[in-house]
PDB file of C-alpha atoms in Angstrom:
ATOM      1  CA  ASP W   1      -2.840 -14.475  56.661  1.00  0.00           C
ATOM      2  CA  SER W   2      -3.385 -16.068  60.080  1.00  0.00           C
ATOM      3  CA  LEU W   3      -1.301 -13.392  61.810  1.00  0.00           C
ATOM      4  CA  MET W   4      -3.127 -10.629  59.936  1.00  0.00           C
ATOM      5  CA  ALA W   5      -6.481 -12.172  60.864  1.00  0.00           C
ATOM      6  CA  VAL W   6      -5.779 -11.668  64.579  1.00  0.00           C
ATOM      7  CA  TRP W   7      -4.373  -8.167  64.012  1.00  0.00           C
ATOM      8  CA  ASP W   8      -0.844  -9.265  64.820  1.00  0.00           C
ATOM      9  CA  PHE W   9       0.635  -6.721  62.450  1.00  0.00           C
ATOM     10  CA  ALA W  10       4.032  -6.723  64.151  1.00  0.00           C
ATOM     11  CA  GLY W  11       4.188 -10.490  63.735  1.00  0.00           C
ATOM     12  CA  THR W  12       3.105 -10.211  60.093  1.00  0.00           C
ATOM     13  CA  SER W  13       5.808  -7.627  59.444  1.00  0.00           C
ATOM     14  CA  ALA W  14       8.442  -9.819  61.088  1.00  0.00           C
ATOM     15  CA  ALA W  15       7.317 -12.860  59.081  1.00  0.00           C
ATOM     16  CA  LEU W  16       7.471 -10.934  55.805  1.00  0.00           C
ATOM     17  CA  SER W  17      10.863  -9.466  56.661  1.00  0.00           C
ATOM     18  CA  SER W  18      12.323 -12.907  57.337  1.00  0.00           C
ATOM     19  CA  ASN W  19      11.018 -14.390  54.068  1.00  0.00           C
ATOM     20  CA  PRO W  20      13.678 -13.811  51.370  1.00  0.00           C
ATOM     21  CA  GLN W  21      11.134 -13.856  48.541  1.00  0.00           C
ATOM     22  CA  LEU W  22       8.320 -11.795  50.057  1.00  0.00           C
ATOM     23  CA  ARG W  23      10.789  -9.311  51.550  1.00  0.00           C
ATOM     24  CA  LEU W  24      11.558  -8.073  48.017  1.00  0.00           C
ATOM     25  CA  TYR W  25       8.095  -6.524  47.711  1.00  0.00           C
ATOM     26  CA  LEU W  26       8.204  -4.293  50.780  1.00  0.00           C
ATOM     27  CA  THR W  27      10.506  -1.435  51.706  1.00  0.00           C
ATOM     28  CA  ALA W  28      11.810  -0.964  55.230  1.00  0.00           C
ATOM     29  CA  GLN W  29       9.348   1.909  55.627  1.00  0.00           C
ATOM     30  CA  ALA W  30       6.429  -0.313  54.596  1.00  0.00           C
ATOM     31  CA  LEU W  31       7.457  -3.054  57.013  1.00  0.00           C
ATOM     32  CA  GLN W  32       7.796  -0.543  59.847  1.00  0.00           C
ATOM     33  CA  SER W  33       4.415   1.001  59.039  1.00  0.00           C
ATOM     34  CA  LEU W  34       2.827  -2.448  59.050  1.00  0.00           C
ATOM     35  CA  ALA W  35       4.467  -3.366  62.354  1.00  0.00           C
ATOM     36  CA  GLU W  36       3.109  -0.180  63.949  1.00  0.00           C
ATOM     37  CA  ALA W  37      -0.440  -0.643  62.629  1.00  0.00           C
ATOM     38  CA  LYS W  38      -3.219  -0.915  65.186  1.00  0.00           C
ATOM     39  CA  SER W  39      -6.046  -1.820  62.805  1.00  0.00           C
ATOM     40  CA  ASP W  40      -6.802  -3.051  59.286  1.00  0.00           C
ATOM     41  CA  VAL W  41      -7.174   0.568  58.200  1.00  0.00           C
ATOM     42  CA  ASP W  42      -3.719   1.434  59.551  1.00  0.00           C
ATOM     43  CA  ALA W  43      -2.258  -1.562  57.687  1.00  0.00           C
ATOM     44  CA  LEU W  44      -3.838  -0.728  54.334  1.00  0.00           C
ATOM     45  CA  PRO W  45      -1.132   1.670  53.004  1.00  0.00           C
ATOM     46  CA  SER W  46       1.721  -0.806  53.494  1.00  0.00           C
ATOM     47  CA  ARG W  47      -0.370  -3.676  52.112  1.00  0.00           C
ATOM     48  CA  PHE W  48      -1.271  -1.546  49.111  1.00  0.00           C
ATOM     49  CA  ALA W  49       2.395  -0.629  48.542  1.00  0.00           C
ATOM     50  CA  GLY W  50       3.264  -4.325  48.510  1.00  0.00           C
ATOM     51  CA  ALA W  51       0.443  -5.052  46.057  1.00  0.00           C
ATOM     52  CA  MET W  52       1.747  -2.377  43.673  1.00  0.00           C
ATOM     53  CA  GLU W  53       5.210  -3.938  43.773  1.00  0.00           C
ATOM     54  CA  VAL W  54       3.657  -7.309  42.932  1.00  0.00           C
ATOM     55  CA  LEU W  55       1.833  -5.757  39.973  1.00  0.00           C
ATOM     56  CA  LEU W  56       4.998  -4.097  38.650  1.00  0.00           C
ATOM     57  CA  SER W  57       6.972  -7.287  39.168  1.00  0.00           C
ATOM     58  CA  ASN W  58       4.382  -9.222  37.144  1.00  0.00           C
ATOM     59  CA  VAL W  59       4.656  -6.759  34.237  1.00  0.00           C
ATOM     60  CA  ALA W  60       8.443  -7.132  34.262  1.00  0.00           C
ATOM     61  CA  GLN W  61       8.144 -10.920  34.422  1.00  0.00           C
ATOM     62  CA  MET W  62       5.910 -10.945  31.335  1.00  0.00           C
ATOM     63  CA  ASP W  63       8.356  -8.584  29.629  1.00  0.00           C
ATOM     64  CA  ILE W  64      11.047 -11.243  30.017  1.00  0.00           C
ATOM     65  CA  LYS W  65       8.821 -14.252  29.293  1.00  0.00           C
ATOM     66  CA  THR W  66       7.383 -12.888  26.052  1.00  0.00           C
ATOM     67  CA  ARG W  67      10.678 -11.894  24.411  1.00  0.00           C
ATOM     68  CA  LYS W  68      10.999 -15.185  22.587  1.00  0.00           C
ATOM     69  CA  VAL W  69       7.506 -15.108  21.050  1.00  0.00           C
ATOM     70  CA  ARG W  70       7.924 -11.385  20.284  1.00  0.00           C
ATOM     71  CA  GLN W  71      11.299 -12.178  18.699  1.00  0.00           C
ATOM     72  CA  SER W  72      12.699  -9.059  20.301  1.00  0.00           C
ATOM     73  CA  ASP W  73      15.049  -8.159  23.162  1.00  0.00           C
ATOM     74  CA  GLU W  74      13.449  -4.740  23.479  1.00  0.00           C
ATOM     75  CA  THR W  75      11.947  -4.198  26.923  1.00  0.00           C
ATOM     76  CA  PHE W  76       8.725  -2.310  27.535  1.00  0.00           C
ATOM     77  CA  GLU W  77      10.637   0.547  29.138  1.00  0.00           C
ATOM     78  CA  TRP W  78       9.775   2.702  26.111  1.00  0.00           C
ATOM     79  CA  LEU W  79       6.299   2.898  27.635  1.00  0.00           C
ATOM     80  CA  PHE W  80       7.812   4.998  30.469  1.00  0.00           C
ATOM     81  CA  LEU W  81       9.490   7.618  28.286  1.00  0.00           C
ATOM     82  CA  PRO W  82       8.728  11.092  29.659  1.00  0.00           C
ATOM     83  CA  ASP W  83       6.010  13.024  27.903  1.00  0.00           C
ATOM     84  CA  ARG W  84       6.177  16.723  27.049  1.00  0.00           C
ATOM     85  CA  ASP W  85       5.374  17.579  30.666  1.00  0.00           C
ATOM     86  CA  GLY W  86       7.955  15.109  31.963  1.00  0.00           C
ATOM     87  CA  ARG W  87       5.298  12.698  33.200  1.00  0.00           C
ATOM     88  CA  CYS W  88       4.905   9.022  32.396  1.00  0.00           C
ATOM     89  CA  ASN W  89       2.098   8.352  29.924  1.00  0.00           C
ATOM     90  CA  PRO W  90       2.114   4.695  28.827  1.00  0.00           C
ATOM     91  CA  GLY W  91      -1.168   5.095  26.932  1.00  0.00           C
ATOM     92  CA  ARG W  92       0.230   7.866  24.769  1.00  0.00           C
ATOM     93  CA  GLN W  93       3.490   5.985  24.164  1.00  0.00           C
ATOM     94  CA  PHE W  94       1.557   2.879  23.113  1.00  0.00           C
ATOM     95  CA  THR W  95      -0.608   4.871  20.689  1.00  0.00           C
ATOM     96  CA  ARG W  96       2.491   6.476  19.188  1.00  0.00           C
ATOM     97  CA  ARG W  97       4.026   3.053  18.630  1.00  0.00           C
ATOM     98  CA  LEU W  98       0.763   1.850  17.119  1.00  0.00           C
ATOM     99  CA  VAL W  99       0.701   4.742  14.664  1.00  0.00           C
ATOM    100  CA  GLU W 100       4.371   4.232  13.768  1.00  0.00           C
ATOM    101  CA  ARG W 101       3.821   0.535  13.081  1.00  0.00           C
ATOM    102  CA  LEU W 102       0.474   0.631  11.308  1.00  0.00           C
ATOM    103  CA  GLY W 103       0.052   4.076   9.790  1.00  0.00           C
ATOM    104  CA  PRO W 104       2.184   6.509   7.770  1.00  0.00           C
ATOM    105  CA  GLY W 105       3.320   8.112  11.034  1.00  0.00           C
ATOM    106  CA  THR W 106       0.259  10.267  11.729  1.00  0.00           C
ATOM    107  CA  LEU W 107      -3.068   9.793  13.490  1.00  0.00           C
ATOM    108  CA  GLU W 108      -4.823  10.533  10.217  1.00  0.00           C
ATOM    109  CA  GLY W 109      -2.711   7.876   8.483  1.00  0.00           C
ATOM    110  CA  PHE W 110      -3.752   5.314  11.045  1.00  0.00           C
ATOM    111  CA  ILE W 111      -7.385   6.328  10.617  1.00  0.00           C
ATOM    112  CA  SER W 112      -7.088   5.670   6.871  1.00  0.00           C
ATOM    113  CA  GLN W 113      -5.891   2.152   7.696  1.00  0.00           C
ATOM    114  CA  ALA W 114      -8.641   1.593  10.249  1.00  0.00           C
ATOM    115  CA  ASN W 115     -11.389   2.818   7.933  1.00  0.00           C
ATOM    116  CA  ASP W 116     -10.194   1.311   4.656  1.00  0.00           C
ATOM    117  CA  PRO W 117     -13.362   0.817   2.525  1.00  0.00           C
ATOM    118  CA  SER W 118     -11.882  -2.357   1.055  1.00  0.00           C
ATOM    119  CA  HIS W 119     -12.277  -3.880   4.539  1.00  0.00           C
ATOM    120  CA  PRO W 120     -15.896  -3.046   5.439  1.00  0.00           C
ATOM    121  CA  ASN W 121     -15.904  -5.363   8.468  1.00  0.00           C
ATOM    122  CA  ARG W 122     -12.916  -3.662  10.073  1.00  0.00           C
ATOM    123  CA  GLU W 123     -13.569  -2.113  13.488  1.00  0.00           C
ATOM    124  CA  PHE W 124     -14.378   1.553  12.992  1.00  0.00           C
ATOM    125  CA  VAL W 125     -12.184   4.095  14.788  1.00  0.00           C
ATOM    126  CA  ASP W 126     -12.763   7.804  14.293  1.00  0.00           C
ATOM    127  CA  LEU W 127     -10.219  10.578  14.846  1.00  0.00           C
ATOM    128  CA  ALA W 128     -11.826  11.714  18.104  1.00  0.00           C
ATOM    129  CA  THR W 129     -11.486   8.198  19.534  1.00  0.00           C
ATOM    130  CA  LEU W 130      -7.863   7.924  18.441  1.00  0.00           C
ATOM    131  CA  LYS W 131      -7.071  11.313  19.947  1.00  0.00           C
ATOM    132  CA  ARG W 132      -8.511  10.124  23.265  1.00  0.00           C
ATOM    133  CA  TRP W 133      -6.236   7.083  23.050  1.00  0.00           C
ATOM    134  CA  SER W 134      -3.318   9.322  22.145  1.00  0.00           C
ATOM    135  CA  SER W 135      -3.933  11.543  25.170  1.00  0.00           C
ATOM    136  CA  GLY W 136      -3.226   8.532  27.349  1.00  0.00           C
ATOM    137  CA  LEU W 137      -6.179   9.315  29.567  1.00  0.00           C
ATOM    138  CA  ARG W 138      -8.182   6.441  28.149  1.00  0.00           C
ATOM    139  CA  LEU W 139      -6.755   3.282  26.618  1.00  0.00           C
ATOM    140  CA  PRO W 140      -8.679   1.281  23.998  1.00  0.00           C
ATOM    141  CA  SER W 141     -10.614  -1.747  25.149  1.00  0.00           C
ATOM    142  CA  ARG W 142      -9.400  -5.219  24.194  1.00  0.00           C
ATOM    143  CA  ASP W 143     -12.603  -5.798  22.247  1.00  0.00           C
ATOM    144  CA  LYS W 144     -11.898  -2.769  20.062  1.00  0.00           C
ATOM    145  CA  ILE W 145      -8.117  -2.902  19.616  1.00  0.00           C
ATOM    146  CA  GLY W 146      -7.760  -6.672  19.095  1.00  0.00           C
ATOM    147  CA  PRO W 147      -9.892  -7.145  15.956  1.00  0.00           C
ATOM    148  CA  LEU W 148      -8.572  -3.883  14.496  1.00  0.00           C
ATOM    149  CA  LEU W 149      -4.931  -4.910  14.871  1.00  0.00           C
ATOM    150  CA  ARG W 150      -5.528  -8.386  13.464  1.00  0.00           C
ATOM    151  CA  SER W 151      -7.361  -7.013  10.429  1.00  0.00           C
ATOM    152  CA  ILE W 152      -4.755  -4.364   9.563  1.00  0.00           C
ATOM    153  CA  LEU W 153      -1.794  -6.677  10.111  1.00  0.00           C
ATOM    154  CA  LYS W 154      -3.370  -9.470   8.083  1.00  0.00           C
ATOM    155  CA  SER W 155      -3.861  -7.108   5.137  1.00  0.00           C
ATOM    156  CA  ARG W 156      -0.264  -5.820   5.216  1.00  0.00           C
ATOM    157  CA  LEU W 157       1.932  -8.741   6.284  1.00  0.00           C
ATOM    158  CA  ASN W 158       2.233 -12.443   5.675  1.00  0.00           C
ATOM    159  CA  GLU W 159       0.739 -14.745   8.265  1.00  0.00           C
ATOM    160  CA  VAL W 160       3.961 -15.363  10.213  1.00  0.00           C
ATOM    161  CA  ASP W 161       5.060 -11.710  10.365  1.00  0.00           C
ATOM    162  CA  ALA W 162       1.532 -10.595  11.231  1.00  0.00           C
ATOM    163  CA  ALA W 163       1.448 -13.026  14.156  1.00  0.00           C
ATOM    164  CA  ILE W 164       4.803 -11.754  15.464  1.00  0.00           C
ATOM    165  CA  GLU W 165       3.776  -8.103  15.199  1.00  0.00           C
ATOM    166  CA  LEU W 166       0.467  -8.880  16.883  1.00  0.00           C
ATOM    167  CA  GLU W 167       2.365 -10.454  19.781  1.00  0.00           C
ATOM    168  CA  ARG W 168       4.599  -7.383  20.077  1.00  0.00           C
ATOM    169  CA  LEU W 169       1.763  -4.890  20.040  1.00  0.00           C
ATOM    170  CA  GLY W 170      -0.560  -7.085  22.095  1.00  0.00           C
ATOM    171  CA  ASN W 171       1.957  -7.583  24.889  1.00  0.00           C
ATOM    172  CA  ALA W 172       2.844  -3.893  24.848  1.00  0.00           C
ATOM    173  CA  TYR W 173      -0.854  -3.061  25.091  1.00  0.00           C
ATOM    174  CA  GLY W 174      -1.317  -5.336  28.114  1.00  0.00           C
ATOM    175  CA  SER W 175       1.704  -3.815  29.840  1.00  0.00           C
ATOM    176  CA  ALA W 176       0.571  -0.272  29.051  1.00  0.00           C
ATOM    177  CA  ARG W 177      -2.836  -0.923  30.618  1.00  0.00           C
ATOM    178  CA  ARG W 178      -1.370  -2.363  33.822  1.00  0.00           C
ATOM    179  CA  ILE W 179       1.286   0.339  34.158  1.00  0.00           C
ATOM    180  CA  HIS W 180      -1.327   3.034  33.518  1.00  0.00           C
ATOM    181  CA  LYS W 181      -3.510   1.567  36.260  1.00  0.00           C
ATOM    182  CA  ALA W 182      -0.590   1.259  38.686  1.00  0.00           C
ATOM    183  CA  LEU W 183       0.423   4.909  38.194  1.00  0.00           C
ATOM    184  CA  GLU W 184      -3.181   6.003  38.613  1.00  0.00           C
ATOM    185  CA  LEU W 185      -3.722   3.968  41.790  1.00  0.00           C
ATOM    186  CA  VAL W 186      -0.422   4.987  43.401  1.00  0.00           C
ATOM    187  CA  ALA W 187      -1.066   8.695  42.824  1.00  0.00           C
ATOM    188  CA  MET W 188      -4.688   8.437  44.007  1.00  0.00           C
ATOM    189  CA  CYS W 189      -3.960   6.378  47.122  1.00  0.00           C
ATOM    190  CA  ASP W 190      -0.967   8.507  48.085  1.00  0.00           C
ATOM    191  CA  ALA W 191      -3.157  11.600  48.027  1.00  0.00           C
ATOM    192  CA  ARG W 192      -5.699   9.864  50.245  1.00  0.00           C
ATOM    193  CA  THR W 193      -3.149   8.608  52.780  1.00  0.00           C
ATOM    194  CA  MET W 194      -1.097  11.820  52.924  1.00  0.00           C
ATOM    195  CA  PRO W 195      -1.626  13.182  56.448  1.00  0.00           C
ATOM    196  CA  ASP W 196      -2.299  16.907  56.713  1.00  0.00           C
ATOM    197  CA  GLY W 197      -0.807  17.559  53.279  1.00  0.00           C
ATOM    198  CA  ARG W 198       2.673  16.459  54.344  1.00  0.00           C
ATOM    199  CA  ALA W 199       4.908  14.428  51.994  1.00  0.00           C
ATOM    200  CA  ALA W 200       4.016  11.004  53.323  1.00  0.00           C
ATOM    201  CA  GLY W 201       1.725   8.139  52.464  1.00  0.00           C
ATOM    202  CA  VAL W 202       1.966   5.361  49.911  1.00  0.00           C
ATOM    203  CA  LEU W 203       4.839   6.977  48.000  1.00  0.00           C
ATOM    204  CA  GLN W 204       6.910   7.160  51.165  1.00  0.00           C
ATOM    205  CA  LEU W 205       6.232   3.461  51.724  1.00  0.00           C
ATOM    206  CA  LEU W 206       7.366   2.789  48.155  1.00  0.00           C
ATOM    207  CA  GLY W 207      10.555   4.740  48.775  1.00  0.00           C
ATOM    208  CA  SER W 208       9.876   7.335  46.071  1.00  0.00           C
ATOM    209  CA  ASP W 209       8.731  10.929  45.734  1.00  0.00           C
ATOM    210  CA  SER W 210       6.426  10.338  42.751  1.00  0.00           C
ATOM    211  CA  ALA W 211       4.643   7.497  40.996  1.00  0.00           C
ATOM    212  CA  GLU W 212       6.864   8.002  37.933  1.00  0.00           C
ATOM    213  CA  SER W 213      10.132   7.843  39.881  1.00  0.00           C
ATOM    214  CA  TRP W 214       8.941   4.671  41.614  1.00  0.00           C
ATOM    215  CA  LEU W 215       8.140   3.096  38.258  1.00  0.00           C
ATOM    216  CA  ARG W 216      11.437   4.090  36.621  1.00  0.00           C
ATOM    217  CA  SER W 217      13.556   2.916  39.526  1.00  0.00           C
ATOM    218  CA  ARG W 218      11.785  -0.332  40.345  1.00  0.00           C
ATOM    219  CA  TYR W 219      10.993  -1.662  36.867  1.00  0.00           C
ATOM    220  CA  PRO W 220      14.683  -2.163  35.945  1.00  0.00           C
ATOM    221  CA  TYR W 221      15.123  -3.869  39.315  1.00  0.00           C
ATOM    222  CA  TRP W 222      12.344  -6.343  38.576  1.00  0.00           C
ATOM    223  CA  LEU W 223      13.603  -6.916  35.038  1.00  0.00           C
ATOM    224  CA  LYS W 224      16.992  -7.866  36.409  1.00  0.00           C
ATOM    225  CA  HIS W 225      15.348 -10.024  39.071  1.00  0.00           C
ATOM    226  CA  TRP W 226      13.407 -12.093  36.527  1.00  0.00           C
ATOM    227  CA  GLN W 227      16.319 -12.277  34.097  1.00  0.00           C
ATOM    228  CA  ASN W 228      18.332 -13.944  36.835  1.00  0.00           C
TER     229      ASN W 228
END
């Protein structure tokens, strides 16, 4: 921080490169870009790339840490499965898992669970809302999804099993939200830092050609890192 405060970007880059822990979060390209920066604005892309690695590392760390309480060795990599267009859509994958777990396998089946008249206090979710969730463009808020999950699970499972399933879905939800945001930010910031339309910018500093390829290559790395 002190080196950055006096615009000693070359010194900051050298300090990060020599630190075995911090070095993991920055590619050689990012360190070089930081070293060559002449202002805070110049340094922003490499700093942003490092911040995105920290975010992804934190998701992977929670993936490992929550396995015991989830009673599952399954990683959250199913959130990255390619969609019909080959893109990553963690919101859609989460909604599909939600429907599989809590409904008869269809959006309409989940709606019937959400709007069961025998549970008048259950959070109301209409088909239009669920379709927005399923598109992956907008994830449900914690205030809406939390009470709904607890109510449905409590009505279908015993207390212990309901608590375990809530942990599984709750942790998956948290990971989906953070991964969704990371993909969105990387794509947006890369477009803004791409000079003259050439293939450069944040993605180059992350060592990838797309936000999805960065995610799919680096998440297994961070999983292995935190397992060890």
